[in-house]
Amino acid sequence: MYRLIACDLDETLLDKGRHVSKRTQETIKMAEAKGLVFAPATGRGFYSIKQTLKELDAENKANHYMIGFNGGVVVENEGPTIIKDFPLSFDILARLFEFGSNYDVAIHLYTFDQTYVYHSNPEEDAYLTTIPHEKRLDDDIRFLENQVCYKALFQNLDRSYLEKLEQEMPTELHDLLEISYSSNRYIEFNPKGVNKGVALQTLAEHLDIPMNETIAIGDNTNDLAMIHAAELGIAVANAVPAVKEAAQHTTIADHEQSAVAEVIETFIL
């Protein structure tokens, strides 16, 4: 019996309007009534998914959890309360920012409470309309020196450009980072060894749930670690090839067709 699901949000649980379908909401509720723990696992932070938590009837609730910043935090929603976190040092953050500033990318820097966006562009401004953030018009990040930061990312709509950027990153910086891609527009950076898979294991231990009772659902390379870590790794139909290859099961439905409901109906209900 599976007791814990870690589920990616964008392009997995959420449709293109960033909503959870009514069918999926109802299916998750039925599974929770049987004792399932359903935990969103996202590259975004807690305050960026409040709409999703509301739709899941999980906002500010005890015994409901989320994984944020690609595994940078494991959170109980009531409070919210951080169960475990894996910060990104300011030194690495500053080196990343300096490196990224030489490329045609928007840069996001994340604290628990806020997303700071530098070097934005019209496409990114439009994409972020429903996601809380602060747009910065300077290159000063010194105010973050005494804050806890969890993740950085670079945005460009050309995936091959981001891959070229990764190849050109100095080895001494590259070796300090966990690097993944999402939404075909982001290259994301966490401290080495920090990912959704480690966070899933952390949450499972906190809940005293063995890993052989876990499922992970995702679509992109920032989901690979939890796909590998879970007993049952599932790719949605729209997932990138690498995730489908790593998963034991691929859904018939894509994220626009309630793929997560299909998973729960098949393996839980």
mmCIF file of C-alpha atoms in Angstrom:
data_model
loop_
_atom_site.group_PDB
_atom_site.id
_atom_site.type_symbol
_atom_site.label_atom_id
_atom_site.label_comp_id
_atom_site.label_asym_id
_atom_site.label_seq_id
_atom_site.Cartn_x
_atom_site.Cartn_y
_atom_site.Cartn_z
ATOM 1 C CA MET A 1 0.000 0.000 0.000
ATOM 2 C CA TYR A 2 1.261 3.452 -0.925
ATOM 3 C CA ARG A 3 0.953 6.034 1.853
ATOM 4 C CA LEU A 4 2.906 9.057 0.562
ATOM 5 C CA ILE A 5 2.839 10.784 -2.826
ATOM 6 C CA ALA A 6 5.283 13.555 -3.734
ATOM 7 C CA CYS A 7 3.937 15.342 -6.795
ATOM 8 C CA ASP A 8 5.445 18.041 -8.980
ATOM 9 C CA LEU A 9 3.216 21.036 -9.719
ATOM 10 C CA ASP A 10 3.873 22.840 -13.016
ATOM 11 C CA GLU A 11 3.182 20.628 -16.043
ATOM 12 C CA THR A 12 2.288 17.723 -13.710
ATOM 13 C CA LEU A 13 -0.476 18.468 -11.177
ATOM 14 C CA LEU A 14 -1.434 21.871 -12.578
ATOM 15 C CA ASP A 15 -3.059 22.656 -15.912
ATOM 16 C CA LYS A 16 -1.816 25.489 -18.126
ATOM 17 C CA GLY A 17 -3.875 27.961 -16.069
ATOM 18 C CA ARG A 18 -2.004 26.714 -12.947
ATOM 19 C CA HIS A 19 -5.102 25.113 -11.422
ATOM 20 C CA VAL A 20 -5.826 21.656 -9.990
ATOM 21 C CA SER A 21 -8.734 20.096 -11.882
ATOM 22 C CA LYS A 22 -11.906 19.353 -9.943
ATOM 23 C CA ARG A 23 -11.512 15.656 -10.734
ATOM 24 C CA THR A 24 -8.009 15.649 -9.280
ATOM 25 C CA GLN A 25 -9.085 17.612 -6.195
ATOM 26 C CA GLU A 26 -11.847 15.089 -5.506
ATOM 27 C CA THR A 27 -9.570 12.104 -6.138
ATOM 28 C CA ILE A 28 -6.898 13.407 -3.758
ATOM 29 C CA LYS A 29 -9.577 13.954 -1.092
ATOM 30 C CA MET A 30 -10.765 10.366 -1.421
ATOM 31 C CA ALA A 31 -7.195 9.092 -1.120
ATOM 32 C CA GLU A 32 -6.505 11.273 1.921
ATOM 33 C CA ALA A 33 -9.594 9.821 3.562
ATOM 34 C CA LYS A 34 -7.852 6.443 3.234
ATOM 35 C CA GLY A 35 -4.752 7.812 4.984
ATOM 36 C CA LEU A 36 -2.659 8.955 2.021
ATOM 37 C CA VAL A 37 -0.322 11.942 2.495
ATOM 38 C CA PHE A 38 -0.242 14.038 -0.697
ATOM 39 C CA ALA A 39 2.695 16.464 -0.768
ATOM 40 C CA PRO A 40 3.317 18.968 -3.563
ATOM 41 C CA ALA A 41 7.003 18.918 -4.523
ATOM 42 C CA THR A 42 7.938 22.027 -6.450
ATOM 43 C CA GLY A 43 10.781 24.268 -7.470
ATOM 44 C CA ARG A 44 8.777 27.169 -6.116
ATOM 45 C CA GLY A 45 8.519 28.346 -2.530
ATOM 46 C CA PHE A 46 5.711 27.967 0.002
ATOM 47 C CA TYR A 47 4.159 31.386 -0.580
ATOM 48 C CA SER A 48 4.203 30.898 -4.361
ATOM 49 C CA ILE A 49 1.849 27.905 -4.177
ATOM 50 C CA LYS A 50 -0.818 29.243 -1.807
ATOM 51 C CA GLN A 51 -3.457 29.063 -4.551
ATOM 52 C CA THR A 52 -2.624 25.389 -5.084
ATOM 53 C CA LEU A 53 -2.742 24.656 -1.350
ATOM 54 C CA LYS A 54 -6.180 26.312 -1.198
ATOM 55 C CA GLU A 55 -7.419 24.159 -4.082
ATOM 56 C CA LEU A 56 -6.075 21.079 -2.273
ATOM 57 C CA ASP A 57 -7.760 22.216 0.978
ATOM 58 C CA ALA A 58 -4.301 22.037 2.562
ATOM 59 C CA GLU A 59 -3.535 25.673 3.358
ATOM 60 C CA ASN A 60 -2.285 26.240 6.927
ATOM 61 C CA LYS A 61 -3.287 22.706 7.902
ATOM 62 C CA ALA A 62 -1.474 20.367 10.283
ATOM 63 C CA ASN A 63 -0.450 16.992 8.843
ATOM 64 C CA HIS A 64 -0.274 18.478 5.357
ATOM 65 C CA TYR A 65 3.131 19.029 3.788
ATOM 66 C CA MET A 66 5.027 20.466 0.846
ATOM 67 C CA ILE A 67 8.532 20.215 -0.584
ATOM 68 C CA GLY A 68 9.813 23.539 -1.919
ATOM 69 C CA PHE A 69 12.783 24.925 -3.842
ATOM 70 C CA ASN A 70 13.498 21.538 -5.485
ATOM 71 C CA GLY A 71 14.069 20.001 -2.069
ATOM 72 C CA GLY A 72 15.553 23.052 -0.371
ATOM 73 C CA VAL A 73 12.813 22.950 2.275
ATOM 74 C CA VAL A 74 10.416 20.369 3.709
ATOM 75 C CA VAL A 75 7.459 22.150 5.288
ATOM 76 C CA GLU A 76 4.369 21.362 7.344
ATOM 77 C CA ASN A 77 1.696 23.715 6.048
ATOM 78 C CA GLU A 78 0.378 24.777 9.445
ATOM 79 C CA GLY A 79 2.357 27.861 10.404
ATOM 80 C CA PRO A 80 4.116 27.190 8.033
ATOM 81 C CA THR A 81 6.689 25.141 9.943
ATOM 82 C CA ILE A 82 10.010 24.189 8.366
ATOM 83 C CA ILE A 83 10.773 20.548 9.177
ATOM 84 C CA LYS A 84 14.156 20.527 7.432
ATOM 85 C CA ASP A 85 16.002 22.938 5.168
ATOM 86 C CA PHE A 86 19.089 22.914 2.961
ATOM 87 C CA PRO A 87 20.225 26.519 2.344
ATOM 88 C CA LEU A 88 22.393 27.835 -0.488
ATOM 89 C CA SER A 89 25.329 29.833 0.883
ATOM 90 C CA PHE A 90 25.582 33.516 -0.012
ATOM 91 C CA ASP A 91 29.088 32.960 -1.384
ATOM 92 C CA ILE A 92 27.803 30.458 -3.956
ATOM 93 C CA LEU A 93 24.741 32.630 -4.628
ATOM 94 C CA ALA A 94 26.944 35.654 -5.335
ATOM 95 C CA ARG A 95 29.236 33.669 -7.649
ATOM 96 C CA LEU A 96 26.205 32.320 -9.515
ATOM 97 C CA PHE A 97 24.725 35.800 -9.872
ATOM 98 C CA GLU A 98 28.003 37.182 -11.233
ATOM 99 C CA PHE A 99 28.275 34.313 -13.708
ATOM 100 C CA GLY A 100 24.649 34.586 -14.874
ATOM 101 C CA SER A 101 24.896 38.344 -15.331
ATOM 102 C CA ASN A 102 27.145 37.724 -18.338
ATOM 103 C CA TYR A 103 24.360 35.886 -20.178
ATOM 104 C CA ASP A 104 20.967 36.720 -21.668
ATOM 105 C CA VAL A 105 18.960 35.314 -18.765
ATOM 106 C CA ALA A 106 16.499 36.496 -16.154
ATOM 107 C CA ILE A 107 17.801 35.547 -12.690
ATOM 108 C CA HIS A 108 15.638 34.405 -9.765
ATOM 109 C CA LEU A 109 16.983 34.294 -6.201
ATOM 110 C CA TYR A 110 14.876 32.671 -3.478
ATOM 111 C CA THR A 111 14.426 33.195 0.229
ATOM 112 C CA PHE A 112 11.634 31.386 2.076
ATOM 113 C CA ASP A 113 9.389 34.449 1.904
ATOM 114 C CA GLN A 114 10.228 36.001 -1.436
ATOM 115 C CA THR A 115 11.402 35.496 -5.016
ATOM 116 C CA TYR A 116 13.701 38.264 -6.289
ATOM 117 C CA VAL A 117 13.859 38.618 -10.072
ATOM 118 C CA TYR A 118 16.762 40.378 -11.807
ATOM 119 C CA HIS A 119 17.332 41.124 -15.504
ATOM 120 C CA SER A 120 13.737 40.224 -16.317
ATOM 121 C CA ASN A 121 12.257 40.315 -19.814
ATOM 122 C CA PRO A 122 8.730 40.733 -21.220
ATOM 123 C CA GLU A 123 8.204 36.967 -21.631
ATOM 124 C CA GLU A 124 9.204 36.289 -18.036
ATOM 125 C CA ASP A 125 7.136 39.201 -16.708
ATOM 126 C CA ALA A 126 4.078 37.702 -18.432
ATOM 127 C CA TYR A 127 4.843 34.200 -17.126
ATOM 128 C CA LEU A 128 5.160 35.437 -13.536
ATOM 129 C CA THR A 129 1.874 37.333 -13.377
ATOM 130 C CA THR A 130 0.290 34.805 -10.986
ATOM 131 C CA ILE A 131 3.456 34.061 -8.982
ATOM 132 C CA PRO A 132 4.404 36.461 -6.129
ATOM 133 C CA HIS A 133 7.820 38.035 -6.704
ATOM 134 C CA GLU A 134 9.775 41.259 -6.381
ATOM 135 C CA LYS A 135 11.296 42.630 -9.567
ATOM 136 C CA ARG A 136 14.715 44.197 -8.915
ATOM 137 C CA LEU A 137 16.049 46.906 -11.195
ATOM 138 C CA ASP A 138 19.632 46.963 -9.875
ATOM 139 C CA ASP A 139 22.400 44.377 -9.515
ATOM 140 C CA ASP A 140 22.793 44.726 -5.748
ATOM 141 C CA ILE A 141 22.272 41.433 -3.902
ATOM 142 C CA ARG A 142 24.153 42.395 -0.731
ATOM 143 C CA PHE A 143 20.857 42.665 1.194
ATOM 144 C CA LEU A 144 20.646 38.853 0.919
ATOM 145 C CA GLU A 145 23.966 38.307 2.699
ATOM 146 C CA ASN A 146 22.323 37.886 6.099
ATOM 147 C CA GLN A 147 19.212 36.121 4.822
ATOM 148 C CA VAL A 148 18.699 32.394 4.254
ATOM 149 C CA CYS A 149 18.573 31.622 0.538
ATOM 150 C CA TYR A 150 17.606 28.284 -0.959
ATOM 151 C CA LYS A 151 17.797 28.333 -4.735
ATOM 152 C CA ALA A 152 18.695 30.332 -7.809
ATOM 153 C CA LEU A 153 17.663 29.901 -11.412
ATOM 154 C CA PHE A 154 18.302 31.387 -14.829
ATOM 155 C CA GLN A 155 15.561 31.802 -17.444
ATOM 156 C CA ASN A 156 15.751 31.781 -21.216
ATOM 157 C CA LEU A 157 13.169 30.348 -23.622
ATOM 158 C CA ASP A 158 15.931 28.577 -25.573
ATOM 159 C CA ARG A 159 16.747 25.336 -23.736
ATOM 160 C CA SER A 160 19.896 24.808 -25.826
ATOM 161 C CA TYR A 161 21.142 28.242 -24.741
ATOM 162 C CA LEU A 162 20.751 27.218 -21.085
ATOM 163 C CA GLU A 163 22.565 23.951 -21.733
ATOM 164 C CA LYS A 164 25.418 25.871 -23.389
ATOM 165 C CA LEU A 165 25.531 28.165 -20.341
ATOM 166 C CA GLU A 166 25.886 25.118 -18.075
ATOM 167 C CA GLN A 167 28.753 23.808 -20.200
ATOM 168 C CA GLU A 168 30.528 27.159 -19.898
ATOM 169 C CA MET A 169 30.159 27.376 -16.107
ATOM 170 C CA PRO A 170 33.515 27.200 -14.280
ATOM 171 C CA THR A 171 34.135 23.682 -12.979
ATOM 172 C CA GLU A 172 34.803 24.884 -9.443
ATOM 173 C CA LEU A 173 31.319 26.457 -9.351
ATOM 174 C CA HIS A 174 29.567 23.658 -11.254
ATOM 175 C CA ASP A 175 30.886 21.084 -8.762
ATOM 176 C CA LEU A 176 29.216 22.905 -5.854
ATOM 177 C CA LEU A 177 25.750 22.727 -7.387
ATOM 178 C CA GLU A 178 22.836 20.406 -8.057
ATOM 179 C CA ILE A 179 21.665 21.472 -11.531
ATOM 180 C CA SER A 180 18.351 20.656 -13.174
ATOM 181 C CA TYR A 181 15.906 22.016 -15.750
ATOM 182 C CA SER A 182 12.184 22.781 -15.629
ATOM 183 C CA SER A 183 9.342 24.111 -17.773
ATOM 184 C CA ASN A 184 11.688 24.213 -20.805
ATOM 185 C CA ARG A 185 12.683 27.715 -19.723
ATOM 186 C CA TYR A 186 14.696 27.373 -16.503
ATOM 187 C CA ILE A 187 18.037 26.019 -15.373
ATOM 188 C CA GLU A 188 17.879 25.645 -11.587
ATOM 189 C CA PHE A 189 20.596 25.570 -8.929
ATOM 190 C CA ASN A 190 20.606 24.055 -5.439
ATOM 191 C CA PRO A 191 23.514 23.110 -3.185
ATOM 192 C CA LYS A 192 25.194 19.873 -4.254
ATOM 193 C CA GLY A 193 23.229 16.893 -2.982
ATOM 194 C CA VAL A 194 19.978 18.822 -2.480
ATOM 195 C CA ASN A 195 17.076 17.633 -4.605
ATOM 196 C CA LYS A 196 13.489 16.454 -4.445
ATOM 197 C CA GLY A 197 14.596 12.870 -3.846
ATOM 198 C CA VAL A 198 16.470 13.716 -0.649
ATOM 199 C CA ALA A 199 13.512 15.835 0.461
ATOM 200 C CA LEU A 200 11.093 12.967 -0.181
ATOM 201 C CA GLN A 201 13.253 10.690 1.972
ATOM 202 C CA THR A 202 13.362 13.377 4.671
ATOM 203 C CA LEU A 203 9.569 13.739 4.687
ATOM 204 C CA ALA A 204 9.052 9.970 4.686
ATOM 205 C CA GLU A 205 11.353 9.611 7.710
ATOM 206 C CA HIS A 206 9.516 12.442 9.485
ATOM 207 C CA LEU A 207 6.208 10.647 8.902
ATOM 208 C CA ASP A 208 7.664 7.228 9.717
ATOM 209 C CA ILE A 209 6.649 5.975 6.279
ATOM 210 C CA PRO A 210 9.036 3.483 4.629
ATOM 211 C CA MET A 211 10.268 4.414 1.158
ATOM 212 C CA ASN A 212 8.647 1.290 -0.288
ATOM 213 C CA GLU A 213 5.294 2.981 0.399
ATOM 214 C CA THR A 214 6.063 6.129 -1.629
ATOM 215 C CA ILE A 215 5.152 7.386 -5.097
ATOM 216 C CA ALA A 216 6.728 10.305 -6.986
ATOM 217 C CA ILE A 217 5.054 11.951 -9.995
ATOM 218 C CA GLY A 218 6.807 14.399 -12.315
ATOM 219 C CA ASP A 219 7.530 15.672 -15.794
ATOM 220 C CA ASN A 220 10.978 17.304 -15.945
ATOM 221 C CA THR A 221 14.583 16.730 -14.931
ATOM 222 C CA ASN A 222 14.198 18.470 -11.565
ATOM 223 C CA ASP A 223 11.860 15.548 -10.739
ATOM 224 C CA LEU A 224 14.357 12.805 -11.627
ATOM 225 C CA ALA A 225 15.848 12.462 -8.138
ATOM 226 C CA MET A 226 12.469 11.791 -6.531
ATOM 227 C CA ILE A 227 11.411 9.522 -9.414
ATOM 228 C CA HIS A 228 14.497 7.434 -8.604
ATOM 229 C CA ALA A 229 14.051 7.682 -4.809
ATOM 230 C CA ALA A 230 10.399 6.606 -4.617
ATOM 231 C CA GLU A 231 9.271 3.007 -4.724
ATOM 232 C CA LEU A 232 7.070 3.892 -7.704
ATOM 233 C CA GLY A 233 8.226 6.652 -10.033
ATOM 234 C CA ILE A 234 5.597 7.935 -12.446
ATOM 235 C CA ALA A 235 5.950 10.198 -15.478
ATOM 236 C CA VAL A 236 2.961 12.103 -16.796
ATOM 237 C CA ALA A 237 2.293 11.735 -20.529
ATOM 238 C CA ASN A 238 3.831 15.143 -21.310
ATOM 239 C CA ALA A 239 7.062 14.383 -19.410
ATOM 240 C CA VAL A 240 10.463 14.814 -21.058
ATOM 241 C CA PRO A 241 12.070 11.598 -22.386
ATOM 242 C CA ALA A 242 14.596 11.335 -19.518
ATOM 243 C CA VAL A 243 11.782 11.207 -16.947
ATOM 244 C CA LYS A 244 9.806 8.627 -18.923
ATOM 245 C CA GLU A 245 12.936 6.477 -19.160
ATOM 246 C CA ALA A 246 13.531 6.708 -15.395
ATOM 247 C CA ALA A 247 9.911 6.062 -14.387
ATOM 248 C CA GLN A 248 8.334 2.639 -13.930
ATOM 249 C CA HIS A 249 5.001 3.923 -15.248
ATOM 250 C CA THR A 250 3.818 6.657 -17.623
ATOM 251 C CA THR A 251 0.248 7.926 -17.515
ATOM 252 C CA ILE A 252 -2.082 7.971 -20.480
ATOM 253 C CA ALA A 253 -3.277 11.463 -19.508
ATOM 254 C CA ASP A 254 -1.149 14.589 -19.574
ATOM 255 C CA HIS A 255 -1.287 17.495 -17.116
ATOM 256 C CA GLU A 256 -4.227 19.011 -18.989
ATOM 257 C CA GLN A 257 -6.203 15.779 -18.592
ATOM 258 C CA SER A 258 -5.936 15.115 -14.828
ATOM 259 C CA ALA A 259 -2.915 12.803 -15.007
ATOM 260 C CA VAL A 260 -2.528 12.820 -11.212
ATOM 261 C CA ALA A 261 -6.126 11.683 -10.770
ATOM 262 C CA GLU A 262 -5.349 8.791 -13.117
ATOM 263 C CA VAL A 263 -2.380 7.820 -10.906
ATOM 264 C CA ILE A 264 -4.429 7.871 -7.698
ATOM 265 C CA GLU A 265 -7.340 5.988 -9.242
ATOM 266 C CA THR A 266 -4.947 3.337 -10.572
ATOM 267 C CA PHE A 267 -2.583 2.838 -7.628
ATOM 268 C CA ILE A 268 -4.448 4.067 -4.515
ATOM 269 C CA LEU A 269 -8.204 3.796 -4.973
#
